[in-house]
One Martini backbone bead per residue (centre of mass of N, CA, C, O) as a GRO file, in nm:
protein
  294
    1UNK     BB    1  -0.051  -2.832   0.880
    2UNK     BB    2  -0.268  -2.776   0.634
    3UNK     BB    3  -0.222  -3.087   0.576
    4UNK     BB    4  -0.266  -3.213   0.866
    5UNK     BB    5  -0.561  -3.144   0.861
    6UNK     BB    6  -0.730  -3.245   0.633
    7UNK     BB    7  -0.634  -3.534   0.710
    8UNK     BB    8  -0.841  -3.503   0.961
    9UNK     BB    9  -1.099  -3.381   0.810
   10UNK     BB   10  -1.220  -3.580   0.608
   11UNK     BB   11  -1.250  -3.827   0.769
   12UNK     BB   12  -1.432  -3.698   0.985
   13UNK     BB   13  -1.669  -3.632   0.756
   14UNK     BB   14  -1.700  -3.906   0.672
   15UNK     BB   15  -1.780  -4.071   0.945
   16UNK     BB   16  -2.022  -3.877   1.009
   17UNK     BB   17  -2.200  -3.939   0.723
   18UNK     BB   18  -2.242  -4.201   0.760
   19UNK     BB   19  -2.347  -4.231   1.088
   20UNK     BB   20  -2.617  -4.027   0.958
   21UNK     BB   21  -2.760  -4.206   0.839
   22UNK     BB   22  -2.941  -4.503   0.740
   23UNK     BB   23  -2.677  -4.687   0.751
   24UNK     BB   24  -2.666  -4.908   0.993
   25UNK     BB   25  -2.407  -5.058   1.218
   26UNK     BB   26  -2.407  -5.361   1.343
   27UNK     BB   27  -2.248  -5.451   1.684
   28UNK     BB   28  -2.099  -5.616   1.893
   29UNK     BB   29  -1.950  -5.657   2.126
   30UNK     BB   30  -1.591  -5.615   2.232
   31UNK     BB   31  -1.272  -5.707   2.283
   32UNK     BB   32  -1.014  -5.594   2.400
   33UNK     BB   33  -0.645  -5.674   2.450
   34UNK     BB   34  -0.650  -5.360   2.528
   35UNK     BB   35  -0.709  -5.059   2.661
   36UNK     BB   36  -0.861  -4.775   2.588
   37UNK     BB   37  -0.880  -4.465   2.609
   38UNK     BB   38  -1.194  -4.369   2.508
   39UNK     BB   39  -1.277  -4.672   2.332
   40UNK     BB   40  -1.405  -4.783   2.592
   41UNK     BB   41  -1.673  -4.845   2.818
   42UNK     BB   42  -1.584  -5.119   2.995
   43UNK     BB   43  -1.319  -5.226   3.059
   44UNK     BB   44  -1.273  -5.356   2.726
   45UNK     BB   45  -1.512  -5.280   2.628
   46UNK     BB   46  -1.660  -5.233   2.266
   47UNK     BB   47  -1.816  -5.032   2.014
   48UNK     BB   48  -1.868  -4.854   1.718
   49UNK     BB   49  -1.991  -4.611   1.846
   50UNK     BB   50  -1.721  -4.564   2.048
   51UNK     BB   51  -1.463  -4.593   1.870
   52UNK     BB   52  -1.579  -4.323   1.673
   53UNK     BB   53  -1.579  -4.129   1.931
   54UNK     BB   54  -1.283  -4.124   1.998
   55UNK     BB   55  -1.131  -4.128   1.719
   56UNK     BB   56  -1.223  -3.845   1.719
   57UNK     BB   57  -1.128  -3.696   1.949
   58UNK     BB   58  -0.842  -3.780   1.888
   59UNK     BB   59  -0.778  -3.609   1.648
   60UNK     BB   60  -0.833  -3.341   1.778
   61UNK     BB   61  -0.615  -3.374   1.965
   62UNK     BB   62  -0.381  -3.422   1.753
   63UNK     BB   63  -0.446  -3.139   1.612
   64UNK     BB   64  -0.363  -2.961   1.848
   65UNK     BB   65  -0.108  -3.043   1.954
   66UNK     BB   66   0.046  -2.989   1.691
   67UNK     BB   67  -0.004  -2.707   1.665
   68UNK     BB   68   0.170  -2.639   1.913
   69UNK     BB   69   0.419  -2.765   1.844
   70UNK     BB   70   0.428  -2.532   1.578
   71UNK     BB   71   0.407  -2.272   1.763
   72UNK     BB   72   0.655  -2.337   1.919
   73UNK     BB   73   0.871  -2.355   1.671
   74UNK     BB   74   0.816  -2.107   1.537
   75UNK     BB   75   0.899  -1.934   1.779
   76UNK     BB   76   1.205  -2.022   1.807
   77UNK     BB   77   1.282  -1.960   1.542
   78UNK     BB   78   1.195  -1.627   1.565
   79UNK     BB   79   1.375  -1.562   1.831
   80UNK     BB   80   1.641  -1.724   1.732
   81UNK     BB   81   1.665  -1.546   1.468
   82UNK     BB   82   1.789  -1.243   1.237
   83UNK     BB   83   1.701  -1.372   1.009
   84UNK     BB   84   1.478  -1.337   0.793
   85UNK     BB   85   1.426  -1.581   0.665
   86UNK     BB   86   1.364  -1.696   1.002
   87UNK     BB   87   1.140  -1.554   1.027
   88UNK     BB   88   0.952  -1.637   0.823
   89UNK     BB   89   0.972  -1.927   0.898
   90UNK     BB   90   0.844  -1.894   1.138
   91UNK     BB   91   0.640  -1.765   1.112
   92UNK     BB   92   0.458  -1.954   0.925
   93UNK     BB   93   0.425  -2.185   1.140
   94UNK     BB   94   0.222  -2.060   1.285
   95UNK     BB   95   0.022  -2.003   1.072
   96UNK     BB   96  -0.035  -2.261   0.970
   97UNK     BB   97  -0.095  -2.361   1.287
   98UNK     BB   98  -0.330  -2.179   1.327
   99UNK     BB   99  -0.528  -2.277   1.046
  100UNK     BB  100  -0.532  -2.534   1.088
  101UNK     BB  101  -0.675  -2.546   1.428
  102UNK     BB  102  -0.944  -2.401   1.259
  103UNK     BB  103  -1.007  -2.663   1.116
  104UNK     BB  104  -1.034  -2.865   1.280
  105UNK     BB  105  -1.262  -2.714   1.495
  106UNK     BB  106  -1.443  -2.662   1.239
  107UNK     BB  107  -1.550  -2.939   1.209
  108UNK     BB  108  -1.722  -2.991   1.468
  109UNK     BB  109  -1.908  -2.736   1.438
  110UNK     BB  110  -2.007  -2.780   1.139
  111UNK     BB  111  -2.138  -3.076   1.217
  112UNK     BB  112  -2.330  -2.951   1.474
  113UNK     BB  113  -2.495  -2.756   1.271
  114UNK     BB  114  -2.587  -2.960   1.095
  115UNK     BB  115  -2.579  -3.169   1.279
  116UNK     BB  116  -2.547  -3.341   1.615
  117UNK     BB  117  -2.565  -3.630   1.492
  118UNK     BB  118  -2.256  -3.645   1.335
  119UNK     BB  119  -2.121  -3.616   1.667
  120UNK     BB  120  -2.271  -3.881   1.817
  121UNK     BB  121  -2.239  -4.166   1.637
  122UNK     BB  122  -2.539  -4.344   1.680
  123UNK     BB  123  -2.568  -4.702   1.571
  124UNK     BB  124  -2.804  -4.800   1.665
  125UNK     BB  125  -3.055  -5.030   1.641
  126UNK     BB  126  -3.367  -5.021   1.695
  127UNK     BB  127  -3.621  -5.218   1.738
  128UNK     BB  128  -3.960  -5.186   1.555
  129UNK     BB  129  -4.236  -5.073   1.639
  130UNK     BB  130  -4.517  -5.286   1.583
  131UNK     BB  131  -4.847  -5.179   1.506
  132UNK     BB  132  -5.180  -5.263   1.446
  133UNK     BB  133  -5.359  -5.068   1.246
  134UNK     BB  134  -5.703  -4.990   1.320
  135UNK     BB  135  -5.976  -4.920   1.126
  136UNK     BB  136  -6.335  -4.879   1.046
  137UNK     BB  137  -6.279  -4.693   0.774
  138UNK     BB  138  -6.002  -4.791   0.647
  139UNK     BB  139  -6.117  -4.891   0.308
  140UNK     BB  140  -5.978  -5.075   0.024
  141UNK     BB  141  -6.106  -5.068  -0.259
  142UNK     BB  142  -6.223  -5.290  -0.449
  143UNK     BB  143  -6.360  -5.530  -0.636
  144UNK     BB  144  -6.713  -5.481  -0.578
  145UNK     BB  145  -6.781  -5.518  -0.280
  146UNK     BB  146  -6.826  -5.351   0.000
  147UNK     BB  147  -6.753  -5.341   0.328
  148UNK     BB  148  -6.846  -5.281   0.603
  149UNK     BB  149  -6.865  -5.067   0.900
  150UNK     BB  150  -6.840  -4.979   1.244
  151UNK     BB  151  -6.896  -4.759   1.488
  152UNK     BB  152  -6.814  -4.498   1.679
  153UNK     BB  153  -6.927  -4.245   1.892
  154UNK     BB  154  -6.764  -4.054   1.741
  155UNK     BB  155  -6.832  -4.106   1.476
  156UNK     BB  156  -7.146  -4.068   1.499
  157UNK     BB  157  -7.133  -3.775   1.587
  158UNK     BB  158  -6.997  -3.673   1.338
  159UNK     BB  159  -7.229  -3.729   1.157
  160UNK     BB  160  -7.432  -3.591   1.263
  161UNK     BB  161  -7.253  -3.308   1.267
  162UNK     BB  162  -7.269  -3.318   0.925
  163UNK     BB  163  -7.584  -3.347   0.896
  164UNK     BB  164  -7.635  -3.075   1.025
  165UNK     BB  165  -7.449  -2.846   0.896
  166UNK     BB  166  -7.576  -2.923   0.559
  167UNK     BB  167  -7.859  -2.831   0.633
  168UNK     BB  168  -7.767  -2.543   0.806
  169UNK     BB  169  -7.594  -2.427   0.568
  170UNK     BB  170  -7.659  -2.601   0.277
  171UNK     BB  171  -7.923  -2.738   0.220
  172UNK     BB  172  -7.849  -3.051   0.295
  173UNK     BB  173  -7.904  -3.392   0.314
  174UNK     BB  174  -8.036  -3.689   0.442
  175UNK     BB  175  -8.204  -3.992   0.431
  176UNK     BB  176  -8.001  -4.106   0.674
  177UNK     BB  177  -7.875  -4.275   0.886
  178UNK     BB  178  -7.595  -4.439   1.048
  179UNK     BB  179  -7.391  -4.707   1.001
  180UNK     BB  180  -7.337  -4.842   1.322
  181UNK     BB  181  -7.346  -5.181   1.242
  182UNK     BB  182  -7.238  -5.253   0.902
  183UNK     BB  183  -7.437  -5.125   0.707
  184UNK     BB  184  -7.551  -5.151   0.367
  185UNK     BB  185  -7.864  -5.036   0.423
  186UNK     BB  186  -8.070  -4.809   0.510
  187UNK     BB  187  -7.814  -4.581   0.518
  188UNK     BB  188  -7.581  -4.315   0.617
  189UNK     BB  189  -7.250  -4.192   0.550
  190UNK     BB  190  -7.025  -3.937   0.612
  191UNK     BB  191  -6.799  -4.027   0.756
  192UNK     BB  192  -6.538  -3.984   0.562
  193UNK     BB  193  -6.530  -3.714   0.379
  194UNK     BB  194  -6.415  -3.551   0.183
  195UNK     BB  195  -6.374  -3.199   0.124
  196UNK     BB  196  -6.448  -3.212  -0.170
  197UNK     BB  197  -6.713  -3.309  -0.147
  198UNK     BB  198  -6.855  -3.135   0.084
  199UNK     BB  199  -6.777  -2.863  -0.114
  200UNK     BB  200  -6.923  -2.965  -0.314
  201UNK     BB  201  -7.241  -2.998  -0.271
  202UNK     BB  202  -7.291  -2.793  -0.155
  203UNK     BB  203  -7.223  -2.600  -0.419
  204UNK     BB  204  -7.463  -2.704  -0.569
  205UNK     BB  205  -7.671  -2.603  -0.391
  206UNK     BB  206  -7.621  -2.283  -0.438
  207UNK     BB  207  -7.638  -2.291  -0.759
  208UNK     BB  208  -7.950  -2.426  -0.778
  209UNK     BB  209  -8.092  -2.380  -0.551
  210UNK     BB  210  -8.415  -2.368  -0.517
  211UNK     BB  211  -8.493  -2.546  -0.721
  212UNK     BB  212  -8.371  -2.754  -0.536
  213UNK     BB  213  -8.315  -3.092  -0.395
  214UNK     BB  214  -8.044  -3.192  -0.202
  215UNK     BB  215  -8.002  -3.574  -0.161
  216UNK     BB  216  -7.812  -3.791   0.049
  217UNK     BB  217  -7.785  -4.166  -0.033
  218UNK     BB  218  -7.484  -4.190  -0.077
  219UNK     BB  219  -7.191  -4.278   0.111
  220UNK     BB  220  -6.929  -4.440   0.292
  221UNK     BB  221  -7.022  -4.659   0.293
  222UNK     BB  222  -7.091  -4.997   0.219
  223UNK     BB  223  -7.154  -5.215  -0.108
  224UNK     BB  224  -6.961  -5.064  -0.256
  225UNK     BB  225  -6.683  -4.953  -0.432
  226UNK     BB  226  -6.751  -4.626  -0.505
  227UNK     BB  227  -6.739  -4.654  -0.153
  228UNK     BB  228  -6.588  -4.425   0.111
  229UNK     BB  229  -6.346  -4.333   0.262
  230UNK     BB  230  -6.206  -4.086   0.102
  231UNK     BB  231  -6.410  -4.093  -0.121
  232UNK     BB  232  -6.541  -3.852  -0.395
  233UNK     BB  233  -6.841  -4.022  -0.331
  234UNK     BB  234  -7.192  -3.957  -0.436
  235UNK     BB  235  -7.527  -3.988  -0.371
  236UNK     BB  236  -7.825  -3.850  -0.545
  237UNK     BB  237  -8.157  -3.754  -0.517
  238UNK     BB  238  -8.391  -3.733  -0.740
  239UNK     BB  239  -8.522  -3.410  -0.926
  240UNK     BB  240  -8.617  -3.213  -1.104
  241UNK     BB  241  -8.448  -2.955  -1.019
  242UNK     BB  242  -8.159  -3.111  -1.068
  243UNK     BB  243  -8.174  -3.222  -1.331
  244UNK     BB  244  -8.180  -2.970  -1.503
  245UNK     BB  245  -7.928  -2.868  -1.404
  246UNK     BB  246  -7.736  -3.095  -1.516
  247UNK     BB  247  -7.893  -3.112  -1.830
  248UNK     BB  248  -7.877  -2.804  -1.795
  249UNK     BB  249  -7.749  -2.487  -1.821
  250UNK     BB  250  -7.815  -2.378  -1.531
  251UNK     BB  251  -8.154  -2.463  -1.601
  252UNK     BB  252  -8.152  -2.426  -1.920
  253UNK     BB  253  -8.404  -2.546  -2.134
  254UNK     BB  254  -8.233  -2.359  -2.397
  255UNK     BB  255  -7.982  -2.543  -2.257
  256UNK     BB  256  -7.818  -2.835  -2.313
  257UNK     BB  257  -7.681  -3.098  -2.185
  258UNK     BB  258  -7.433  -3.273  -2.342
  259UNK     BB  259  -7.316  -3.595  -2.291
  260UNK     BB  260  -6.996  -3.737  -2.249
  261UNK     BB  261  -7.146  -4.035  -2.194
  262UNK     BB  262  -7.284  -4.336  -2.302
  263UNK     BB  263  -7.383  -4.609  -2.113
  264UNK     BB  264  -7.533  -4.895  -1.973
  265UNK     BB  265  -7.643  -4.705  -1.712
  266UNK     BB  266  -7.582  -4.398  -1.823
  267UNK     BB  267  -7.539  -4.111  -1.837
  268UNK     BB  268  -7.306  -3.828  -1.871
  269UNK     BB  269  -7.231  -3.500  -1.696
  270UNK     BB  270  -7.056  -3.252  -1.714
  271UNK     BB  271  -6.991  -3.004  -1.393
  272UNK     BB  272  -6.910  -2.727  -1.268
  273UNK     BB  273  -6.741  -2.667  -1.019
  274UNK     BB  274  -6.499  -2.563  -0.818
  275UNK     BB  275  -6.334  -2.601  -1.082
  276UNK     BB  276  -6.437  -2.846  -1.140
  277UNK     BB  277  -6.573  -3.140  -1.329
  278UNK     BB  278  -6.789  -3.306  -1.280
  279UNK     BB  279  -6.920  -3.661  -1.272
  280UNK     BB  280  -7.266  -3.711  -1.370
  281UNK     BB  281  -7.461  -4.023  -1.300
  282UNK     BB  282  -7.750  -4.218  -1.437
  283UNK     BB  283  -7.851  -4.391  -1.282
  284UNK     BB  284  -8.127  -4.633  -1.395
  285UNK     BB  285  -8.092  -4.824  -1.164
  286UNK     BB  286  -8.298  -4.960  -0.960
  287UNK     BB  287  -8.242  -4.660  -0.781
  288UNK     BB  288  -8.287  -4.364  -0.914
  289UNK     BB  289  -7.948  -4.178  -0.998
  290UNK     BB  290  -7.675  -3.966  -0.872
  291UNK     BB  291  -7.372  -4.004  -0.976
  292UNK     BB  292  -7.066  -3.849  -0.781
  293UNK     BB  293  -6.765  -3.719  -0.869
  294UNK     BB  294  -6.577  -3.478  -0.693
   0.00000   0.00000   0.00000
């Protein structure tokens, strides 16, 4: 019987785990010869997830019966014959047809707790609703300029609310309100500025302290490549106090902060944030500031 019950314990763990993963098997309705009591859904007809739902429960089924059967045969032999031997042959069909039953039904028991969907067979594989999302700010940079993006009334409140947090928080100003029709000039946007860049600039403010003025000249707008939401690169107007400060070691002009790379733009400094490296850029075209990517 214990082997008895293997034999339908196997194929149905198998069964429920191919069932169970991701590679679904679409079959569309078919009509069988004659029907089957569980086995089809109405009429004749039927399809692989009815089939396979069935034919689990009918092996438990089959292997329930058969139990019955091997412990009613055990009773039987035990209690017509004297002969010890007789005895033993009847238990052991007994405990062998109670261990099968407890294999069978702990099949289902053991596939329903491990995930419920093992034992429901569902094979449907339904149409993917495919939604096309648009977002005015996931703008994702490419070579040249980045282009603008229009600014809906909630994003404009946040760039608000975050310009005037870093303002009253963090003493950190900002040159302009936000580029709320897709300008790419003239305006700067905070809306979309990942968590780094937010308490880099703060903490920078916190650093340097009196002797600076941080004020953010360009932040998520479009415009440029290495500007946009979510990277975390701001352009910060340069003065005294500030360039002081990241050319030199803590702004001790006896501590000369010597440039990490001299480019074609202008010298490199890395400054330790917040435990990063920061790597902030002399940009000396056009409007002189600092590049700063956090």
């Amino acid at each position: 019987m214990k082997k008895l019950a293997l034999i339908f314990l196997i194929p149905l763990i198998a069964i429920s785990f191919f069932s169970s993963t991701e590679v679904v098997l679409a079959l569309d309705d078919y009509t069988l010869l004659a029907p089957i009591d569980g086995l089809t859904k109405s009429g004749d007809t039927t399809d692989l997830t009815t089939y396979i739902q069935g034919s689990f429960n009918l092996a438990i089924t089959i292997g329930a019966v058969l139990a019955f059967i091997m412990i009613t045969y055990g009773g039987i032999i035990y209690a017509t014959t004297d002969a010890l031997s007789g005895k033993e042959m009847g238990r052991g069909y007994i405990t062998d047809a109670v261990v099968g039953l407890i294999l069978v039904l702990s099949s289902w028991v053991i596939l329903y707790t491990i995930n419920p969907n093992m034992v429901s067979f569902d094979l449907r594989l339904d149409r993917p609703k495919i939604t096309e999302i648009r977002s005015v700010i996931a703008v994702t940079p490419r070579a040249g300029a980045l282009p603008g993006y229009t600014l809906s009334a909630e994003q404009v409140a946040k760039n608000n609310e975050m310009r005037k947090d870093l303002k009253d928080k963090y003493n950190v100003g900002t040159n302009s309100g936000p580029c709320v029709n897709g300008e790419i000039s003239g305006c700067t946007n905070l809306v979309g500025m990942p968590d780094v860049a937010y308490r880099g600039v703060a903490e920078l403010s916190r650093l340097c302290g009196t002797i600076c003025a941080v004020e953010i000249t360009g932040g998520t707008e479009g415009g440029h490549f290495t500007h946009g939401p979510n990277l975390p690169t701001l352009d910060l107007g340069k003065n005294r106090g500030l360039d002081d400060y990241i050319m030199f070691i803590n702004g001790d002009k006896t501590k000369p902060r010597a440039p990490s790379e001299m480019t074609s733009i202008g010298p490199k400094y890395i400054v330790p944030i917040n435990g990063r490296n920061v790597i902030f850029l002399d940009e000396k075209g056009g409007a002189p500031h600092w590049h700063v990517n956090f």
